[in-house]
């Protein structure tokens, strides 16, 4: 039984460590904030210029001057600081953020990521994604394992324009979890009732399987 | 030196021309110079190269200048919220240069800081790197990006004094401080104008040297793009 | 995460080693981390490469570490106030790399911001440019300077909260904010430590992400290098 | 009769225009602040991180956290802002300062400046001088026209290590004022009772003489 979006977010939250500074992308990654383990204190960065992002506001508290990188209204915490976009990306590019969790259209077995453009269709822009994958210490992708038409998204090589080369450290999909190491991906966890063969059939990338799953 | 102008039109008088490069602060619709954009629309100048992280929405922000076809080229990181933009771009009526958001922010800072080029890892191996100089530092490959300047920068601040010292509020700061440094002329739109000495000198985000003209904002809409709330717990 | 340590010695425990690179904030004796420098002296580590705009005076600031011969190399812009420095340098007991002050500041900012190199006009045609890559932009020649990082940065702030958010006071800010970003580990010495929420989020100069350890300053001397005053007008 | 230090500072102050942002070097340039013409409002920058520098403090007001680039205690004004050294030199390097007035050991007829080092003697460092001459819109040198041993300081070529190449726009010395233009220096003013011949004898650089002095 494949993981739901909530279960993927919950699994991703297990990568958080106490004291981490974390940037969460738009979509499923945003849900990770709901599953932060007890006793783990993380600080969320929003690349539009905020460290210490709080929850969504109550309706009467929404402030047009206080939004996240997805343009959603949010709130501040008592630890919050604000800064310019240049300072924000100095933080990101300079390797000060511990973990970035973001979505993907495609990931290659070498850790290349494509998540910003489909040629011929409208190009919305990469926003801060290229900076995040280039600068953040650890990059975790959360994605559906296959596209809506069933085609593989975890590939030998990405066919879409890249966001970054050899940048993805971990993939959490609805069928399982891969870590991408120097000599290739390793499947380290399976969703309930999903078999290694299921994963192989739904994956184009070559990968090893962790001993614990054999 | 009196930097204070009566309104946005007066503040833009004599500094606009067809084909000019304009930076406009803001992230989405947060922290945009609403009055100055309206006056820019009214000016009717054409063939603007606009440097701004986003392109507004169809009927607000820089979207207003797309409606009137005043913009020839955009340099942005994300324009996903604007349908008119999409139409003009696909019809090849509009040039577009995408920059990664951090690269865009740093290029603007560099332009204001007298740095004509710098190296970054961002975009190495992607379309963004094509045609750019590559250089290795400590075994890693970086690409060179160049500084960006503007003929005029339009920024939005929360408080400002008549010397041009500015303070921004929360995430409305975003691209405004760097853009203030990168305009040959910087015009600031400010919610509240105070006398010199009323702002704490340690808390000023943009020193007055960067601001040549300023106005008090009138009738700000401050539109929220994605109102997202949580319910109050039932008591 | 508890970032607050009981004192300077505790805050430096386990992060010092012979031959390390240390940045120390301050301009002259203004805004220097007095307690941390004292603890560094007490640690007895040797062969330090010290990055700091100045070298203190003979008996204060980084001068204390020159007295004990703990510094092998200085990267500075001006060391004119230190006679022991002069003696050690002329006796070739000390390496020295001069950087123009703005280049030094920018190199440190670049180090913290993931920028391994940038171009500047400063120093073109001087000794500073020798051996450096030259490149023309728009018909003008620039030289490439590289980013600087440190194993440990020691900074001094005025107020800080237990999350590591820092605020500096007046010209004691100087090199401290950039150095805070450029240390693998940054230790901040703070005059007043408050609870999170007591500092205004819009006024924080150094976000807590850059500060791994902090202490409250004790017994600050805050020595004035050049007391210069004017007489009160006779009434 | 050669100009005194005060007279040189006073002459330099005539270069100030209303609204200018100005950086004054250590020594005679500091005195320029005492001669700012009536009706001219200038803002002084101190490269250690301050815009809007006030006068020296009364004795009981000296603040160790408030010094200028010469490490002297100073005061703030109601227009003052503080910033980091990186931001300060972004301001300088980025061409935002209108005028820099500083001292010199030597100036060449092409506008090269030497003012930071005498090889073999102690090297104190260039501080912010190289950044200032490279970045500020207009650079004015105030200096004694000759060294203590009588040797010329305004030369065909500097013999000391340079601070900047082709950076000086104007020299105010005790004998007169030169502007340095694309095709060479022009003597535009003489101190009282100083003749063009006096200046020629005391100068190694080639220079033209403004029509008004002939």
CSV table of N, CA and C in Angstrom, one decimal, chain A residues 32-145:
chain,number,residue,atom,x,y,z
A,32,UNK,N,5.3,18.9,5.8
A,32,UNK,CA,6.3,18.3,6.8
A,32,UNK,C,6.3,19.0,8.1
A,33,UNK,N,5.9,20.3,8.1
A,33,UNK,CA,5.9,21.1,9.3
A,33,UNK,C,4.9,20.5,10.3
A,34,UNK,N,3.9,19.8,9.8
A,34,UNK,CA,2.9,19.2,10.7
A,34,UNK,C,3.4,17.9,11.4
A,35,UNK,N,4.5,17.4,11.1
A,35,UNK,CA,5.0,16.1,11.6
A,35,UNK,C,6.3,16.2,12.3
A,36,UNK,N,6.7,17.4,12.7
A,36,UNK,CA,8.0,17.5,13.4
A,36,UNK,C,8.0,16.7,14.7
A,37,UNK,N,8.9,15.8,14.9
A,37,UNK,CA,8.9,14.9,16.0
A,37,UNK,C,9.0,15.7,17.3
A,38,UNK,N,8.4,15.1,18.4
A,38,UNK,CA,8.5,15.7,19.7
A,38,UNK,C,9.9,15.8,20.1
A,39,UNK,N,10.3,16.9,20.8
A,39,UNK,CA,11.6,17.1,21.3
A,39,UNK,C,12.6,17.5,20.2
A,40,UNK,N,12.1,17.7,19.0
A,40,UNK,CA,13.0,18.2,17.9
A,40,UNK,C,12.6,19.6,17.6
A,41,UNK,N,13.5,20.5,17.8
A,41,UNK,CA,13.2,21.9,17.6
A,41,UNK,C,13.9,22.3,16.3
A,42,UNK,N,13.1,22.6,15.3
A,42,UNK,CA,13.7,23.1,14.0
A,42,UNK,C,13.2,24.5,13.7
A,43,UNK,N,14.0,25.3,13.0
A,43,UNK,CA,13.7,26.6,12.6
A,43,UNK,C,13.5,26.6,11.1
A,44,UNK,N,12.3,27.1,10.7
A,44,UNK,CA,12.0,27.1,9.2
A,44,UNK,C,12.4,28.4,8.6
A,45,UNK,N,13.1,28.3,7.5
A,45,UNK,CA,13.5,29.5,6.7
A,45,UNK,C,12.6,29.6,5.5
A,46,UNK,N,12.2,30.9,5.3
A,46,UNK,CA,11.4,31.1,4.0
A,46,UNK,C,12.3,32.1,3.2
A,47,UNK,N,12.6,31.7,2.0
A,47,UNK,CA,13.6,32.3,1.2
A,47,UNK,C,13.3,33.7,0.8
A,48,UNK,N,12.0,34.2,1.0
A,48,UNK,CA,11.7,35.6,0.7
A,48,UNK,C,12.2,36.5,1.8
A,49,UNK,N,12.8,35.9,2.9
A,49,UNK,CA,13.5,36.8,3.8
A,49,UNK,C,13.1,36.6,5.3
A,50,UNK,N,13.0,35.4,5.7
A,50,UNK,CA,12.5,35.2,7.1
A,50,UNK,C,13.1,33.9,7.6
A,51,UNK,N,13.5,34.0,8.9
A,51,UNK,CA,13.9,32.8,9.6
A,51,UNK,C,13.1,32.7,10.8
A,52,UNK,N,12.5,31.5,11.0
A,52,UNK,CA,11.6,31.3,12.2
A,52,UNK,C,10.1,31.5,11.7
A,53,UNK,N,9.7,30.7,10.8
A,53,UNK,CA,8.4,30.8,10.2
A,53,UNK,C,7.4,30.1,11.1
A,54,UNK,N,6.3,30.8,11.4
A,54,UNK,CA,5.2,30.2,12.3
A,54,UNK,C,4.1,29.7,11.4
A,55,UNK,N,3.0,29.2,12.1
A,55,UNK,CA,1.9,28.6,11.4
A,55,UNK,C,1.1,29.7,10.6
A,56,UNK,N,0.1,29.2,9.8
A,56,UNK,CA,-0.8,30.1,9.1
A,56,UNK,C,-1.5,31.0,10.2
A,57,UNK,N,-1.9,32.2,9.9
A,57,UNK,CA,-2.6,33.0,10.9
A,57,UNK,C,-4.0,32.7,11.0
A,58,UNK,N,-4.6,33.1,12.1
A,58,UNK,CA,-6.1,33.1,12.3
A,58,UNK,C,-6.5,34.2,11.3
A,59,UNK,N,-7.8,34.0,10.8
A,59,UNK,CA,-8.3,34.9,9.7
A,59,UNK,C,-8.1,36.4,10.0
A,60,UNK,N,-8.3,36.8,11.3
A,60,UNK,CA,-8.2,38.2,11.6
A,60,UNK,C,-6.8,38.7,11.8
A,61,UNK,N,-5.8,37.8,11.7
A,61,UNK,CA,-4.4,38.1,11.9
A,61,UNK,C,-3.6,38.2,10.6
A,62,UNK,N,-4.2,37.9,9.5
A,62,UNK,CA,-3.4,37.8,8.2
A,62,UNK,C,-2.9,39.2,7.9
A,63,UNK,N,-1.6,39.2,7.6
A,63,UNK,CA,-0.8,40.5,7.4
A,63,UNK,C,-0.2,40.5,6.0
A,64,UNK,N,-0.6,41.4,5.1
A,64,UNK,CA,-0.1,41.4,3.8
A,64,UNK,C,1.4,41.5,3.7
A,65,UNK,N,2.1,42.0,4.8
A,65,UNK,CA,3.5,42.2,4.8
A,65,UNK,C,4.2,40.9,5.3
A,66,UNK,N,3.4,39.9,5.6
A,66,UNK,CA,4.0,38.7,6.2
A,66,UNK,C,3.6,37.4,5.4
A,67,UNK,N,4.4,37.1,4.4
A,67,UNK,CA,4.0,35.9,3.6
A,67,UNK,C,5.3,35.0,3.5
A,68,UNK,N,5.0,33.7,3.0
A,68,UNK,CA,6.1,32.8,2.8
A,68,UNK,C,6.4,32.8,1.3
A,69,UNK,N,7.3,31.9,0.9
A,69,UNK,CA,7.8,31.9,-0.4
A,69,UNK,C,6.7,31.4,-1.4
A,70,UNK,N,5.7,30.8,-0.9
A,70,UNK,CA,4.5,30.4,-1.7
A,70,UNK,C,3.5,31.5,-1.8
A,71,UNK,N,3.8,32.7,-1.2
A,71,UNK,CA,2.9,33.9,-1.2
A,71,UNK,C,1.7,33.7,-0.3
A,72,UNK,N,1.8,32.7,0.6
A,72,UNK,CA,0.8,32.5,1.6
A,72,UNK,C,1.0,33.3,2.8
A,73,UNK,N,-0.1,33.8,3.4
A,73,UNK,CA,0.0,34.5,4.7
A,73,UNK,C,0.5,33.5,5.8
A,74,UNK,N,1.4,34.0,6.6
A,74,UNK,CA,1.9,33.2,7.7
A,74,UNK,C,2.1,34.1,9.0
A,75,UNK,N,2.7,33.5,10.0
A,75,UNK,CA,2.9,34.3,11.2
A,75,UNK,C,4.3,34.2,11.6
A,76,UNK,N,4.7,35.0,12.6
A,76,UNK,CA,6.1,34.9,13.1
A,76,UNK,C,6.1,34.3,14.5
A,77,UNK,N,7.3,33.9,14.9
A,77,UNK,CA,7.5,33.3,16.2
A,77,UNK,C,8.3,34.2,17.1
A,78,UNK,N,8.6,33.9,18.3
A,78,UNK,CA,9.4,34.8,19.1
A,78,UNK,C,10.9,34.8,18.7
A,79,UNK,N,11.3,33.8,17.9
A,79,UNK,CA,12.7,33.7,17.5
A,79,UNK,C,12.9,34.4,16.1
A,80,UNK,N,11.8,34.8,15.5
A,80,UNK,CA,11.9,35.2,14.1
A,80,UNK,C,12.8,36.4,13.8
A,81,UNK,N,13.5,36.4,12.7
A,81,UNK,CA,14.2,37.5,12.1
A,81,UNK,C,13.9,37.7,10.7
A,82,UNK,N,13.9,38.9,10.2
A,82,UNK,CA,13.6,39.2,8.8
A,82,UNK,C,14.9,39.8,8.2
A,83,UNK,N,15.0,39.6,6.9
A,83,UNK,CA,16.2,40.1,6.2
A,83,UNK,C,15.9,40.2,4.7
A,84,UNK,N,16.8,40.8,3.9
A,84,UNK,CA,16.6,41.0,2.5
A,84,UNK,C,16.7,39.7,1.7
A,85,UNK,N,16.3,39.7,0.5
A,85,UNK,CA,16.5,38.5,-0.4
A,85,UNK,C,18.0,38.2,-0.6
A,86,UNK,N,18.8,39.3,-0.7
A,86,UNK,CA,20.2,39.0,-0.8
A,86,UNK,C,20.8,38.3,0.4
A,87,UNK,N,20.4,38.7,1.6
A,87,UNK,CA,20.9,38.1,2.8
A,87,UNK,C,20.3,36.7,2.9
A,88,UNK,N,19.1,36.5,2.5
A,88,UNK,CA,18.4,35.2,2.5
A,88,UNK,C,19.2,34.2,1.7
A,89,UNK,N,19.5,34.6,0.5
A,89,UNK,CA,20.2,33.6,-0.4
A,89,UNK,C,21.7,33.5,-0.1
A,90,UNK,N,22.2,34.5,0.6
A,90,UNK,CA,23.6,34.3,1.2
A,90,UNK,C,23.6,33.2,2.2
A,91,UNK,N,22.5,33.2,3.0
A,91,UNK,CA,22.3,32.1,4.0
A,91,UNK,C,22.2,30.7,3.3
A,92,UNK,N,21.4,30.7,2.2
A,92,UNK,CA,21.2,29.5,1.4
A,92,UNK,C,22.5,29.1,0.7
A,93,UNK,N,23.0,30.0,-0.1
A,93,UNK,CA,24.1,29.7,-1.0
A,93,UNK,C,25.4,29.4,-0.2
A,94,UNK,N,25.5,30.0,1.0
A,94,UNK,CA,26.6,29.9,1.9
A,94,UNK,C,26.6,28.6,2.7
A,95,UNK,N,25.6,27.7,2.5
A,95,UNK,CA,25.6,26.4,3.2
A,95,UNK,C,25.2,26.5,4.6
A,96,UNK,N,24.4,27.5,5.0
A,96,UNK,CA,24.0,27.6,6.4
A,96,UNK,C,22.7,26.9,6.7
A,97,UNK,N,21.9,26.5,5.7
A,97,UNK,CA,20.7,25.8,5.9
A,97,UNK,C,21.0,24.3,5.9
A,98,UNK,N,20.5,23.6,6.9
A,98,UNK,CA,20.8,22.1,7.1
A,98,UNK,C,20.1,21.3,6.1
A,99,UNK,N,18.9,21.6,5.8
A,99,UNK,CA,18.0,20.7,5.1
A,99,UNK,C,17.0,21.4,4.2
A,100,UNK,N,16.9,21.0,3.0
A,100,UNK,CA,15.9,21.5,2.1
A,100,UNK,C,15.0,20.3,1.6
A,101,UNK,N,13.7,20.5,1.7
A,101,UNK,CA,12.8,19.4,1.3
A,101,UNK,C,12.0,20.0,0.1
A,102,UNK,N,12.0,19.4,-1.0
A,102,UNK,CA,11.3,20.0,-2.1
A,102,UNK,C,10.8,18.9,-3.1
A,103,UNK,N,9.9,19.3,-4.0
A,103,UNK,CA,9.2,18.4,-4.9
A,103,UNK,C,10.1,18.2,-6.2
A,104,UNK,N,9.7,17.3,-7.0
A,104,UNK,CA,10.5,17.0,-8.2
A,104,UNK,C,9.6,16.5,-9.3
A,105,UNK,N,9.9,16.9,-10.6
A,105,UNK,CA,9.3,16.2,-11.7
A,105,UNK,C,10.1,15.0,-12.1
A,106,UNK,N,11.4,15.1,-12.0
A,106,UNK,CA,12.3,14.0,-12.3
A,106,UNK,C,13.5,14.0,-11.4
A,107,UNK,N,14.1,12.8,-11.1
A,107,UNK,CA,15.4,12.7,-10.4
A,107,UNK,C,16.2,11.7,-11.1
A,108,UNK,N,17.5,11.9,-11.3
A,108,UNK,CA,18.3,10.9,-12.0
A,108,UNK,C,19.0,10.1,-10.9
A,109,UNK,N,19.6,8.9,-11.3
A,109,UNK,CA,20.2,8.1,-10.4
A,109,UNK,C,21.5,8.7,-9.9
A,110,UNK,N,22.0,9.8,-10.5
A,110,UNK,CA,23.2,10.5,-10.0
A,110,UNK,C,22.8,11.6,-9.1
A,111,UNK,N,21.5,11.8,-8.9
A,111,UNK,CA,21.0,12.9,-8.0
A,111,UNK,C,20.7,14.2,-8.7
A,112,UNK,N,20.7,14.1,-10.1
A,112,UNK,CA,20.3,15.3,-10.8
A,112,UNK,C,18.8,15.6,-10.6
A,113,UNK,N,18.4,16.8,-10.5
A,113,UNK,CA,17.0,17.2,-10.2
A,113,UNK,C,16.4,18.0,-11.3
A,114,UNK,N,15.2,17.7,-11.8
A,114,UNK,CA,14.4,18.6,-12.7
A,114,UNK,C,13.1,18.9,-12.0
A,115,UNK,N,12.9,20.1,-11.8
A,115,UNK,CA,11.6,20.5,-11.2
A,115,UNK,C,11.1,21.9,-11.5
A,116,UNK,N,11.6,22.5,-12.6
A,116,UNK,CA,11.2,23.9,-12.8
A,116,UNK,C,10.6,24.2,-14.2
A,117,UNK,N,10.7,23.3,-15.2
A,117,UNK,CA,10.4,23.7,-16.5
A,117,UNK,C,10.0,22.5,-17.4
A,118,UNK,N,8.9,22.7,-18.2
A,118,UNK,CA,8.6,21.7,-19.2
A,118,UNK,C,8.6,22.4,-20.5
A,119,UNK,N,9.6,22.2,-21.3
A,119,UNK,CA,9.7,22.9,-22.6
A,119,UNK,C,8.5,22.8,-23.4
A,120,UNK,N,8.1,23.9,-24.1
A,120,UNK,CA,6.9,23.9,-24.9
A,120,UNK,C,5.7,24.4,-24.1
A,121,UNK,N,5.6,24.0,-22.8
A,121,UNK,CA,4.6,24.5,-22.0
A,121,UNK,C,5.0,25.8,-21.3
A,122,UNK,N,4.2,26.4,-20.6
A,122,UNK,CA,4.6,27.6,-20.0
A,122,UNK,C,5.7,27.4,-19.0
A,123,UNK,N,6.6,28.3,-19.0
A,123,UNK,CA,7.7,28.3,-18.0
A,123,UNK,C,7.4,29.3,-16.9
A,124,UNK,N,7.3,28.8,-15.7
A,124,UNK,CA,6.9,29.8,-14.6
A,124,UNK,C,8.2,30.4,-14.0
A,125,UNK,N,9.3,29.7,-14.2
A,125,UNK,CA,10.5,30.2,-13.5
A,125,UNK,C,11.0,29.3,-12.4
A,126,UNK,N,12.3,29.3,-12.1
A,126,UNK,CA,12.8,28.4,-11.1
A,126,UNK,C,12.7,29.0,-9.7
A,127,UNK,N,12.3,30.2,-9.6
A,127,UNK,CA,12.3,30.8,-8.2
A,127,UNK,C,13.6,30.6,-7.5
A,128,UNK,N,13.5,30.1,-6.3
A,128,UNK,CA,14.7,29.9,-5.5
A,128,UNK,C,15.2,28.4,-5.5
A,129,UNK,N,14.6,27.6,-6.4
A,129,UNK,CA,15.0,26.2,-6.3
A,129,UNK,C,16.4,25.9,-6.7
A,130,UNK,N,16.9,26.5,-7.7
A,130,UNK,CA,18.3,26.3,-8.1
A,130,UNK,C,19.3,26.7,-7.0
A,131,UNK,N,19.0,27.8,-6.3
A,131,UNK,CA,19.9,28.2,-5.2
A,131,UNK,C,19.8,27.2,-4.1
A,132,UNK,N,18.6,26.8,-3.8
A,132,UNK,CA,18.4,25.9,-2.6
A,132,UNK,C,19.2,24.6,-2.9
A,133,UNK,N,19.0,24.0,-4.0
A,133,UNK,CA,19.7,22.7,-4.2
A,133,UNK,C,21.2,22.8,-4.4
A,134,UNK,N,21.7,24.0,-4.8
A,134,UNK,CA,23.1,24.2,-4.9
A,134,UNK,C,23.7,24.5,-3.6
A,135,UNK,N,23.0,25.1,-2.6
A,135,UNK,CA,23.6,25.6,-1.4
A,135,UNK,C,23.3,24.8,-0.2
A,136,UNK,N,22.2,24.2,-0.1
A,136,UNK,CA,21.8,23.6,1.2
A,136,UNK,C,22.5,22.3,1.4
A,137,UNK,N,22.8,22.0,2.7
A,137,UNK,CA,23.7,20.9,3.0
A,137,UNK,C,23.1,19.5,2.6
A,138,UNK,N,21.8,19.3,2.8
A,138,UNK,CA,21.2,18.1,2.5
A,138,UNK,C,19.9,18.4,1.8
A,139,UNK,N,19.7,17.7,0.6
A,139,UNK,CA,18.5,17.9,-0.2
A,139,UNK,C,17.6,16.7,-0.3
A,140,UNK,N,16.4,16.8,0.2
A,140,UNK,CA,15.5,15.6,0.2
A,140,UNK,C,14.3,15.9,-0.7
A,141,UNK,N,14.1,15.0,-1.6
A,141,UNK,CA,12.9,15.2,-2.6
A,141,UNK,C,11.8,14.3,-2.1
A,142,UNK,N,10.6,14.9,-2.1
A,142,UNK,CA,9.4,14.2,-1.9
A,142,UNK,C,8.6,14.2,-3.2
A,143,UNK,N,8.2,13.0,-3.7
A,143,UNK,CA,7.5,13.1,-5.0
A,143,UNK,C,6.7,11.8,-5.1
A,144,UNK,N,5.7,11.8,-6.0
A,144,UNK,CA,5.0,10.6,-6.4
A,144,UNK,C,6.0,9.8,-7.2
A,145,UNK,N,6.0,8.5,-7.0
A,145,UNK,CA,7.1,7.7,-7.6
A,145,UNK,C,6.9,7.7,-9.1
